[in-house]
Coordinates of C-alpha atoms and ligand atoms in Angstrom, one line a residue:
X1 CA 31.7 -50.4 -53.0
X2 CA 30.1 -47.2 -52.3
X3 CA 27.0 -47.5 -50.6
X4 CA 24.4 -45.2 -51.5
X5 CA 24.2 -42.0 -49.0
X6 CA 28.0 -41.9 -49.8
X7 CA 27.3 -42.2 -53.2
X8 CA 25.5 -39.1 -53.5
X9 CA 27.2 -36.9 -50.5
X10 CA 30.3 -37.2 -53.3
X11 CA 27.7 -36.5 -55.8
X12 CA 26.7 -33.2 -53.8
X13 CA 30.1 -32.8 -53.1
X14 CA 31.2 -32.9 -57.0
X15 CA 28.2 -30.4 -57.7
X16 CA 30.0 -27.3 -59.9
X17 CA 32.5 -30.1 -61.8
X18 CA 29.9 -32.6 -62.9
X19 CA 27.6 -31.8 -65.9
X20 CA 23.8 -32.0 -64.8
X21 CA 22.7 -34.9 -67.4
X22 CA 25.6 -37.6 -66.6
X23 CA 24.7 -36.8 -62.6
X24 CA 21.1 -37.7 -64.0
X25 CA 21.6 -40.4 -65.5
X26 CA 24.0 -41.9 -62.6
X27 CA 21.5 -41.6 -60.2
X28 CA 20.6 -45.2 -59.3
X29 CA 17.4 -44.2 -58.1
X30 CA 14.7 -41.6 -57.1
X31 CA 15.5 -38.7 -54.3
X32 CA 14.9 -40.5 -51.8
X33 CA 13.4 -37.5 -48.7
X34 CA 12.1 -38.3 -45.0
X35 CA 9.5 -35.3 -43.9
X36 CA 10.2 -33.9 -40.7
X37 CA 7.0 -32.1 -39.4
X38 CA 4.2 -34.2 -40.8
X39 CA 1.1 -32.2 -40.1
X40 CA -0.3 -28.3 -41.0
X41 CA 2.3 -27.2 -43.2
X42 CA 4.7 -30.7 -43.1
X43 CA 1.7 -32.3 -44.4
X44 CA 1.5 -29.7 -47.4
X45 CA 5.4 -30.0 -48.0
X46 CA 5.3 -33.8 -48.1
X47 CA 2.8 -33.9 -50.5
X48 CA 4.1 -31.7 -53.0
X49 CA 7.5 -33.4 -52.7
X50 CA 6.0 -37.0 -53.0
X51 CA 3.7 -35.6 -56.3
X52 CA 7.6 -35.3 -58.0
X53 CA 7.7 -38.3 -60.2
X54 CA 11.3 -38.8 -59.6
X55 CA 11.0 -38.6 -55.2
X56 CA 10.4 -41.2 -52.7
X57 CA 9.5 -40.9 -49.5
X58 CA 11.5 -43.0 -47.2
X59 CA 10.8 -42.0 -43.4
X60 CA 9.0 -39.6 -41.2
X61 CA 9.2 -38.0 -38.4
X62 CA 6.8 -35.7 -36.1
X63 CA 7.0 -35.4 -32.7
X64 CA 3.4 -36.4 -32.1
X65 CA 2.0 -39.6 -33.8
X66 CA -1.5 -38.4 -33.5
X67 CA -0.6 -36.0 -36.6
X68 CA 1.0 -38.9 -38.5
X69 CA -1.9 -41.0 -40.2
X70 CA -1.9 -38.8 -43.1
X71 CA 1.5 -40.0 -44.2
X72 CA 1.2 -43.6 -43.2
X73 CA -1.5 -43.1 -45.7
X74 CA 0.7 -41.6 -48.3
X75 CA 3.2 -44.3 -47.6
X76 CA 2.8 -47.1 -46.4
X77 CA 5.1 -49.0 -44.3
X78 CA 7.6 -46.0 -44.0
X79 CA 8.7 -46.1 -40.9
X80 CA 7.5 -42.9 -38.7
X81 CA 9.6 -41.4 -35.8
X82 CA 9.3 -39.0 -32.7
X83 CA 12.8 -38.0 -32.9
X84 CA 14.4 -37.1 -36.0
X85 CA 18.1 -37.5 -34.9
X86 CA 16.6 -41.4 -34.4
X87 CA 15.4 -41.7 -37.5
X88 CA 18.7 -40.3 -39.3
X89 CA 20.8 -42.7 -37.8
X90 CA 18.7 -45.3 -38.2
X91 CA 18.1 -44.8 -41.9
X92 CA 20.6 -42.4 -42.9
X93 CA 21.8 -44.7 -45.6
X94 CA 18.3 -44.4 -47.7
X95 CA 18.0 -40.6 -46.9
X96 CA 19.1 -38.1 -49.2
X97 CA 17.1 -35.0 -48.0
X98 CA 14.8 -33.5 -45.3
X99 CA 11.5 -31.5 -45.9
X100 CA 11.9 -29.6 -42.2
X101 CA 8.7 -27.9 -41.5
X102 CA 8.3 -28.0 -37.7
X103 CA 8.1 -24.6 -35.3
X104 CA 10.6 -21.9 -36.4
X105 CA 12.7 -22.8 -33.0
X106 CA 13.8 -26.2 -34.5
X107 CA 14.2 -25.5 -38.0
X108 CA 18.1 -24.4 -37.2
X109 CA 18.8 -27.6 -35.0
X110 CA 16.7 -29.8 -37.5
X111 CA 18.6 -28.2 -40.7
X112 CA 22.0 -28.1 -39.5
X113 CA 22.3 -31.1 -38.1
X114 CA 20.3 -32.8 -41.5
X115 CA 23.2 -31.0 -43.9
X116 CA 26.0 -31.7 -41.6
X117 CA 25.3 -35.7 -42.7
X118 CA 25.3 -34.4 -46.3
X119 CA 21.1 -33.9 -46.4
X120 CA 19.2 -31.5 -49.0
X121 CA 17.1 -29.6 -46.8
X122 CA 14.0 -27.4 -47.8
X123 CA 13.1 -25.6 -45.0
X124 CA 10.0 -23.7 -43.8
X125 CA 10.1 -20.1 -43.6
X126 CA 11.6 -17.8 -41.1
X127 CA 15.0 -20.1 -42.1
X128 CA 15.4 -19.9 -38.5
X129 CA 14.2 -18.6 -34.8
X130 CA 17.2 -16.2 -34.6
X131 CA 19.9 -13.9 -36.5
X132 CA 23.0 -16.1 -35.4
X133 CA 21.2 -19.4 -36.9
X134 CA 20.3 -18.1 -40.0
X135 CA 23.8 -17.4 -40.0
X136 CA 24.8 -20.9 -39.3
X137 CA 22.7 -21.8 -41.7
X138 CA 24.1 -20.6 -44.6
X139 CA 27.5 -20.9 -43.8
X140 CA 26.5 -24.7 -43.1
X141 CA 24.8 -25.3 -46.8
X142 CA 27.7 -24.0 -48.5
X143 CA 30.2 -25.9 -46.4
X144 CA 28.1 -29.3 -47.1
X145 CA 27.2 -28.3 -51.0
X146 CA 24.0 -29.4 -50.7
X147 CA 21.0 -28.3 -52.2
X148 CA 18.6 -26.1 -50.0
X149 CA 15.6 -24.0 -50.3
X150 CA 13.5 -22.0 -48.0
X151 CA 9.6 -22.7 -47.8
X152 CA 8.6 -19.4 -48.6
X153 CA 7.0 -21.0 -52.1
X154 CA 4.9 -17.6 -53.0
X155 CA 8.6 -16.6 -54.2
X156 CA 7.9 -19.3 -57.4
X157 CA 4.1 -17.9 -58.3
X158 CA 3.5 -16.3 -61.3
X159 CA 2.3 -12.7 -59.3
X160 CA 5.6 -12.4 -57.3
X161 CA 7.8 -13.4 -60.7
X162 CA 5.3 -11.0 -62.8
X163 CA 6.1 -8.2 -60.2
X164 CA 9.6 -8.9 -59.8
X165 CA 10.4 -9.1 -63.7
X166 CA 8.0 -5.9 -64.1
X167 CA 10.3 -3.7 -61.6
X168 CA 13.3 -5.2 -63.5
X169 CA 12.1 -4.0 -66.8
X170 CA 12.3 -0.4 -65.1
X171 CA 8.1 0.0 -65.5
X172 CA 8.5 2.0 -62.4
X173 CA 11.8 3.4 -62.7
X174 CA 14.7 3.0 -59.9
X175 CA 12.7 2.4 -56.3
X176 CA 13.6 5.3 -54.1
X177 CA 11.4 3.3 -51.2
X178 CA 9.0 -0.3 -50.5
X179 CA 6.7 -0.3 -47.9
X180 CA 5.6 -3.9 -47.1
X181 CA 2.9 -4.7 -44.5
X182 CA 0.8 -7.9 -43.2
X183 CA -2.4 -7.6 -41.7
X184 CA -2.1 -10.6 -38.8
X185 CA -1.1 -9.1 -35.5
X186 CA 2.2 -10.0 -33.3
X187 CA -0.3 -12.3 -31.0
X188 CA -3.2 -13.4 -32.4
X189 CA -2.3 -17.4 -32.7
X190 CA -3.1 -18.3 -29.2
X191 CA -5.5 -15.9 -27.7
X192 CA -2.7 -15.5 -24.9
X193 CA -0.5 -12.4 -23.8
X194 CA 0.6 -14.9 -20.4
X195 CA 1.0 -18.3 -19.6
X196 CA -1.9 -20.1 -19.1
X197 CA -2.7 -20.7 -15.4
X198 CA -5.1 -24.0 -16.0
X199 CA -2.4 -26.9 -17.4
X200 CA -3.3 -29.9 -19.0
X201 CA -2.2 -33.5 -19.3
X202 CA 0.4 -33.6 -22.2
X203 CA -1.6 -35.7 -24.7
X204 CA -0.1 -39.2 -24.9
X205 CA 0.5 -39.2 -28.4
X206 CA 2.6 -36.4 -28.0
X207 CA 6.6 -36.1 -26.7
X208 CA 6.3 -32.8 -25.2
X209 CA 10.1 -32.9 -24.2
X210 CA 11.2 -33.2 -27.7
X211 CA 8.6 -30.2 -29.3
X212 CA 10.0 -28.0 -26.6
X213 CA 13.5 -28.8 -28.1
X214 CA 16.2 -26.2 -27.8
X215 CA 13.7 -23.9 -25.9
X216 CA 13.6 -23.4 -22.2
X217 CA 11.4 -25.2 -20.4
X218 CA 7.8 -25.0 -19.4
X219 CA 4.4 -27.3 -19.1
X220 CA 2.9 -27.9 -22.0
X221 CA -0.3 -25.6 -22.4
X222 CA -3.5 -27.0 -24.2
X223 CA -4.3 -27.5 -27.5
X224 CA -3.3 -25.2 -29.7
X225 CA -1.8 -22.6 -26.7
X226 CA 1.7 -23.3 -28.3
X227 CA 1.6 -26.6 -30.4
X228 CA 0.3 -27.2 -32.9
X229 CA 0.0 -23.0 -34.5
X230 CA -0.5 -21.3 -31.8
X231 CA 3.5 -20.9 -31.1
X232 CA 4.0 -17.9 -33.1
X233 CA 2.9 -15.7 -30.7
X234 CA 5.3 -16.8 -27.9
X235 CA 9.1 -15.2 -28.3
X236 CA 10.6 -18.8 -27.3
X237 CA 9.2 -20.5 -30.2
X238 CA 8.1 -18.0 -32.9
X239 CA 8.8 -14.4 -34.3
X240 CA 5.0 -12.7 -34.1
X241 CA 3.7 -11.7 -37.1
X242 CA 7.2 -10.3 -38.9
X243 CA 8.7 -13.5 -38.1
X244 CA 5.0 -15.3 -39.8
X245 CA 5.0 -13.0 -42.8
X246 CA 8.5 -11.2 -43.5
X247 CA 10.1 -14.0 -45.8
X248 CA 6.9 -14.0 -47.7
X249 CA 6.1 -10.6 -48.1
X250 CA 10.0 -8.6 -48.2
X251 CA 11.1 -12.0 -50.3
X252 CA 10.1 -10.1 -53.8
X253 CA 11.3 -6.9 -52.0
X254 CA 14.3 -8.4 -51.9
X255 CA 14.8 -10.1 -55.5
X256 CA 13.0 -7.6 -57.4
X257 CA 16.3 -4.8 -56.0
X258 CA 18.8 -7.8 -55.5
X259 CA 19.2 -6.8 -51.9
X260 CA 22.5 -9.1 -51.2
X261 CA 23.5 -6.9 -48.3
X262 CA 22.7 -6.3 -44.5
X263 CA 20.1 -3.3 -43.4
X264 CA 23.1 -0.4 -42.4
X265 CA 20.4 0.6 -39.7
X266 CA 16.7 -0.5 -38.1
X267 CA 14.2 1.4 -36.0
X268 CA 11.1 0.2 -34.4
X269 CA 7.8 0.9 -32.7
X270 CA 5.1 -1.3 -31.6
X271 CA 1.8 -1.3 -29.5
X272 CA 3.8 -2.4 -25.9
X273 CA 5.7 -5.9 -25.3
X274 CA 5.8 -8.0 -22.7
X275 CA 8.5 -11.2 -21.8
X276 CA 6.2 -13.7 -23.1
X277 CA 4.7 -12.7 -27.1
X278 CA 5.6 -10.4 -29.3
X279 CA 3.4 -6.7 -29.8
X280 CA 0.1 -6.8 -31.6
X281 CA 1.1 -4.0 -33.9
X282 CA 4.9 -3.1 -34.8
X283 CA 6.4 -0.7 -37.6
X284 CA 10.1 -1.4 -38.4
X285 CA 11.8 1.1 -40.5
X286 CA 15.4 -0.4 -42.2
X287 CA 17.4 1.2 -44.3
X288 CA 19.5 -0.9 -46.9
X289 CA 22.3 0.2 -49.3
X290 CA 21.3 0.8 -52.3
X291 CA 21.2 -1.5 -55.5
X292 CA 21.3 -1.3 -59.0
X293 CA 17.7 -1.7 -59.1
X294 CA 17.6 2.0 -56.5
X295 CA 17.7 5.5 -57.3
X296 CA 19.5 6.0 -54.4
X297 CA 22.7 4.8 -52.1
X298 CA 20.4 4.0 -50.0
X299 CA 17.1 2.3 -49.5
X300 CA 14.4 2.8 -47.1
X301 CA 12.5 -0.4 -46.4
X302 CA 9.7 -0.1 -44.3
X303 CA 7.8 -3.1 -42.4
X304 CA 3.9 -2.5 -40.7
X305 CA 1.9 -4.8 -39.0
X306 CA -1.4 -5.8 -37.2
X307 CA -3.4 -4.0 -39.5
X308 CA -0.9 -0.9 -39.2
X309 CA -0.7 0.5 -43.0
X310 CA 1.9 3.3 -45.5
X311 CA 0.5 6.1 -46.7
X312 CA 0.2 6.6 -50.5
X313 CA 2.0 10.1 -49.9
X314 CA 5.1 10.2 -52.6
X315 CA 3.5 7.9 -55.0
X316 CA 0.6 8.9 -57.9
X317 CA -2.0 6.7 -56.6
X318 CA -5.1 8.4 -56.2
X319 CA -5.5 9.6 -52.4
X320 CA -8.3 7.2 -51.9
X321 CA -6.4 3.7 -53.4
X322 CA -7.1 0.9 -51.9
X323 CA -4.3 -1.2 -50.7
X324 CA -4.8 -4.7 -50.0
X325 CA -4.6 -6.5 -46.5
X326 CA -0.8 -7.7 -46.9
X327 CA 1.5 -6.7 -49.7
X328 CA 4.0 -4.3 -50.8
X329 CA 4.4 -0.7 -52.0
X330 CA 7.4 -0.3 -54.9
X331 CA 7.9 3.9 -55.1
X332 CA 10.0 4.6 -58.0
X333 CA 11.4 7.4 -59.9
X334 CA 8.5 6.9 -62.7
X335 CA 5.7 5.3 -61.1
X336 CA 4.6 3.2 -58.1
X337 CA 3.5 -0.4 -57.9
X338 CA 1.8 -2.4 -55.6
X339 CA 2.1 -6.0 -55.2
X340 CA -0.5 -7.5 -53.0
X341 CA 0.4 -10.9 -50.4
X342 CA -0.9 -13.3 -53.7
X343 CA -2.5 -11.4 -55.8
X344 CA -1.7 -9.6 -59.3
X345 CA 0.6 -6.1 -58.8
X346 CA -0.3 -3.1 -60.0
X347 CA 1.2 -0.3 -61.8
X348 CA 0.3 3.4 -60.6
X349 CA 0.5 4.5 -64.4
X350 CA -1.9 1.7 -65.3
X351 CA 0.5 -0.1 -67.3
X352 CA -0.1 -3.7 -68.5
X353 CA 2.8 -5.9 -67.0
X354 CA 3.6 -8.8 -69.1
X355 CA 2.8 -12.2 -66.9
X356 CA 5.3 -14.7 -66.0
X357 CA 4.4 -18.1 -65.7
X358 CA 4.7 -19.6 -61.9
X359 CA 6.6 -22.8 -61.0
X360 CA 6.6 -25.1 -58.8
X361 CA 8.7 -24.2 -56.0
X362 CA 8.8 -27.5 -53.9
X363 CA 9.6 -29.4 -57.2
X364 CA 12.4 -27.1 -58.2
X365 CA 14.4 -28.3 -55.1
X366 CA 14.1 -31.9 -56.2
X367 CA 15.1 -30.7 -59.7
X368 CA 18.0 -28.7 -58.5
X369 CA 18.8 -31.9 -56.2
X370 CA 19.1 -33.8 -59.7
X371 CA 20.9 -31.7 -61.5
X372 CA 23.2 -29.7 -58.9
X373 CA 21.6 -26.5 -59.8
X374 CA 20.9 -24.3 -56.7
X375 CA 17.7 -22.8 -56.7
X376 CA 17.2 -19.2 -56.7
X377 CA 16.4 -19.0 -53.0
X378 CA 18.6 -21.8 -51.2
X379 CA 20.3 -20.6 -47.9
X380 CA 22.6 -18.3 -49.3
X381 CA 19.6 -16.1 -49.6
X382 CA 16.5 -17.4 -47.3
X383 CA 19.8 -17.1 -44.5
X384 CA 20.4 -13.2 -45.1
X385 CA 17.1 -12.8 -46.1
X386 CA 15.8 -14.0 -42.8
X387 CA 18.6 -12.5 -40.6
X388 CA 16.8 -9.1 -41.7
X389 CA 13.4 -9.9 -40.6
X390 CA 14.4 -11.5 -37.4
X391 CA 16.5 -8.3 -36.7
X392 CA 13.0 -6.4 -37.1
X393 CA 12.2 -7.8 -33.7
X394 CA 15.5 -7.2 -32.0
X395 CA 15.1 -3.6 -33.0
X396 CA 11.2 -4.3 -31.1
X397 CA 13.1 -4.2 -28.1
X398 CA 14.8 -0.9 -28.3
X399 CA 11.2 0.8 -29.2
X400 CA 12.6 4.1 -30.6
X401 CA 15.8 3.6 -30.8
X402 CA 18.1 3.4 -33.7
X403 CA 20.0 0.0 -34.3
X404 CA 23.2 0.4 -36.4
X405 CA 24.2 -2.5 -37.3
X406 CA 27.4 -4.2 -39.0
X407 CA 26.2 -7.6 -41.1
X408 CA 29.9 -8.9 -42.0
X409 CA 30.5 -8.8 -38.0
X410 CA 27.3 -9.6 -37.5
X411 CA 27.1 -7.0 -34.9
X412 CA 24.9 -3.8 -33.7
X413 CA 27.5 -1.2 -33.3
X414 CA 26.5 1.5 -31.4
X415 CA 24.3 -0.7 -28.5
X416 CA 26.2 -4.0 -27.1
X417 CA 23.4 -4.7 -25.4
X418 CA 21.5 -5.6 -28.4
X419 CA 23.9 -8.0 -29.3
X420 CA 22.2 -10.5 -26.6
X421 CA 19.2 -10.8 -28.6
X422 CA 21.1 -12.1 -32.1
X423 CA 21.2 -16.1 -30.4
X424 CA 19.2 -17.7 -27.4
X425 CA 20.5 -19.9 -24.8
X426 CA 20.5 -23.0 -25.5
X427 CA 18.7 -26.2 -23.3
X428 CA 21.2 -28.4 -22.1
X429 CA 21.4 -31.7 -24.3
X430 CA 20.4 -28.7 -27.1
X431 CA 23.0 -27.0 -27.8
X432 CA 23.5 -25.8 -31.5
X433 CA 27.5 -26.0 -32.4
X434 CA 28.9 -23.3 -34.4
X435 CA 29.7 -23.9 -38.1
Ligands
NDP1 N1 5.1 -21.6 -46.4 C1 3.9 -21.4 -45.9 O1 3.0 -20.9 -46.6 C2 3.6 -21.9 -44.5 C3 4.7 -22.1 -43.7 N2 4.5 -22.5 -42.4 C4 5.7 -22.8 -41.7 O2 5.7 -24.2 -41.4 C5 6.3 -24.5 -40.2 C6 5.3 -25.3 -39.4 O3 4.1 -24.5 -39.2 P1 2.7 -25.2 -38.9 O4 2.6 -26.4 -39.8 O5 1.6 -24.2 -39.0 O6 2.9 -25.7 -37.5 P2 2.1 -26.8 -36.7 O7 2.4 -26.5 -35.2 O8 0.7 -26.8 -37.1 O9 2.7 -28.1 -37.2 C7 4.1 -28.4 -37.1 C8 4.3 -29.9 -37.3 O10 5.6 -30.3 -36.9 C9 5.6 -31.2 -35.8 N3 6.7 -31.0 -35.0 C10 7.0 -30.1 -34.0 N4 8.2 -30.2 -33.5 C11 8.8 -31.2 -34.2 C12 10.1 -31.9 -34.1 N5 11.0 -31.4 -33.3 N6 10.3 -32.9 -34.9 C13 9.4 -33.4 -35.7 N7 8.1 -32.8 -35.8 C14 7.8 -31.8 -35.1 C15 4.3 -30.8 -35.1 O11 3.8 -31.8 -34.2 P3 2.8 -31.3 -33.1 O12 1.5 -31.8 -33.5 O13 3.3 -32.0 -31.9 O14 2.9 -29.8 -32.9 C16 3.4 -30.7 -36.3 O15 3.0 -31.9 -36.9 C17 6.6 -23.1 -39.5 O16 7.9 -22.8 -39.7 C18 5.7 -22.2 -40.3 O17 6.2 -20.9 -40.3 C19 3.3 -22.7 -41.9 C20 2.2 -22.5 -42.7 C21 2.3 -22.1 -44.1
NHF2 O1 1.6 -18.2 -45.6 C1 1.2 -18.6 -44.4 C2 -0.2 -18.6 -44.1 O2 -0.5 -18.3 -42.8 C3 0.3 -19.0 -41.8 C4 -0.2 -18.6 -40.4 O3 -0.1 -17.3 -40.1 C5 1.8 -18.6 -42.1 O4 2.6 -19.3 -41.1 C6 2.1 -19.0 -43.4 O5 3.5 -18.7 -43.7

């Protein structure tokens, strides 16, 4: 008899063959999904999951209990773990997917590990910590056929799909350049540019050993130095503010122009980096080959930060248009628009964009989980999409310098030395195997 994770790991495996309604109705019960990272963001990503009439939570895991009363709340009697790869193995059986929303360092070590037992994963945004593991990542979710999606659940709301369909429609023409920007800074999280020099007792509730994870090690800080939030700013944990923002912000860039390919070629500047965070400010100019969707064969993408803004020279804005604090700049051949980080875009010609409705993103995983039906933005594209943000802060470490880079080697081509920033080291008992 089959038991039941084996019954739907053949049911994932099946996925293109087998009509959506019989897999429905086959399904001898609800998805059953254990939320990994159960506070901040976990907290929001186990919600939404559990408000799917046809989901169950099963398990839970976060690495300190303190942050776990909401979801005993939510469920109770699930049982609640401080190491994920524990509760897996314990539970497996009853498991069909993982919400992973933990620090960017562990979403690769999380998520591969979860789809190599045949797990849906939705995973917070950046898909990964580095360029090699978003690669992994990908290659991983189409090896397992399971159903993925990235956290970056602006991509489902009805501005981004208004904008998106707008510049498909050709209201602006073909885009001859985007400017995207985000007003947080590199290393504002933690109010820290060093390590702290004052340490304090790990808090008992909390297994410091497993948060640090696949990262070097060091004492843990203070509340909020690096956990919970404040790890963004520190290059062992998080990406800085491109890292925070990029998946969100370049994420219509990139369906709006169908951008399936690798940047040909980076080049950054920033405010001055040290070993520890990343720069308060940073510019990263890309160039990508060009699209249907461009009026040239190729496109320059370019990526501002910490409050750093594009001009409106080129475009037929008014000199003194306001752009908002985050958001995107579309120059086409006709007109300009402007999308701003959640709020309604806007057309340069003043023309009326017809809305599209939003939906909900954390629900379309559990739909496309029922019916086989990837979701626009599983790993296949949060995994490319990702490798060219992270690459924005390789290219931080060559301030000046031109990057070429090759994305089917996965390789900078005309500096090896760059080539050491694309994976980390891992810590022993860490280590992230290859797909
Ligand atoms: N899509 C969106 O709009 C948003 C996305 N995010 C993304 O969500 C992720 C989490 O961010 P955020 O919630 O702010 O981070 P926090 O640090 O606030 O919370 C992360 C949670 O995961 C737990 N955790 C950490 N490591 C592990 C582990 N190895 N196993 C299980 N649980 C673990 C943390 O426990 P502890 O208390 O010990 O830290 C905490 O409960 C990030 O990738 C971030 O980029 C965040 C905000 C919004
Ligand atoms: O959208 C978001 C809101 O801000 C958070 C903190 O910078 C981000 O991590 C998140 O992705």
């Amino acid at each position: 008899m089959l038991r039941r994770r084996q019954f739907l790991a053949a049911s994932a495996a099946g996925i293109a063959a087998a009509p959506a309604f019989v897999r429905g109705q086959n399904l001898n019960s609800r998805v059953q999904i254990a939320g990994i990272g159960c506070d901040g963001k976990g907290w929001s990503d186990i919600k939404e999951m559990d408000s799917h009439a046809a989901t169950q939570m099963v398990a839970y895991c976060d690495v300190d209990l303190s942050r776990t009363e909401k979801v005993k709340d939510l469920t109770p009697g699930a049982p609640v773990y401080q190491d994920f790869r524990e509760m897996l193995a314990r539970h497996g059986d009853s498991i069909d997917a993982v919400t992973v929303s933990t620090p960017d360092h562990m979403h690769a070590f999380i998520g591969l590990d979860a789809m190599r037992q045949g797990k849906h994963v939705y995973c917070q945004k950046p898909l990964t910590h580095n360029v090699w593991e978003a690669r992994q990542m990908a290659l991983q979710a189409k090896q397992s056929g399971v159903i993925t999606r990235l956290g970056n659940q602006i991509h489902s709301h009805t501005f981004y799909r208004t904008a998106v369909a707008a510049i498909q429609s050709g209201v602006i023409g073909k885009v001859k350049e985007v400017h995207s920007w985000c007003a947080a800074t590199g290393h504002g999280k933690s109010f820290h540019i060093s390590r702290p020099k004052t340490l304090e007792d790990v808090p008992k509730t909390l297994a410091w050993n497993q948060w640090l994870g696949v990262a070097p090690e060091r004492p843990y800080g203070g509340w909020k130095i690096y956990h919970p939030w404040g790890w963004r700013d520190w290059q062992d944990f998080g990406n800085g503010a491109l890292g925070d923002f990029g998946c969100h912000i370049l994420d219509p860039v990139f369906t709006a122009l169908k951008i399936n390919a690798a940047p040909i070629e980076l080049t950054a500047d920033h405010t001055g980096l040290n070993d520890e965070v990343w720069p308060a400010q940073t510019t990263v100019k890309y160039v990508f080959p060009g699209t249907d969707w461009t009026a040239r064969p190729a496109l320059p993408i370019t990526w501002y930060d910490g409050g750093r803004l594009p001009t409106l020279r080129g475009t037929d804005f008014p000199s003194n248009q306001a752009l908002p604090k985050s958001g995107s700049l579309f120059v086409g051949e006709q007109a300009s628009l402007v999308l701003p980080h959640v709020g309604a875009p806007f057309v340069s010609s003043g023309a009326l964009l017809d809305e599209v409705e939003g939906l909900n993103h954390y629900h379309g995983w559990v739909d496309g989980i029922i019916s086989g039906q990837q979701p626009s933005d599983g790993f296949d594209y949060g995994g490319p999409l990702t490798e060219a943000v992270l690459l924005g802060n390789v290219a931080v470490r060559y301030r000046g310098e031109t990057l070429k880079w090759n994305g089917k080697a996965m390789q900078f081509t005309n500096d090896d030395s760059a080539n050491a920033w694309l994976r980390r080291d891992y810590r022993d008992g860490w280590d992230i195997a290859a797909v």
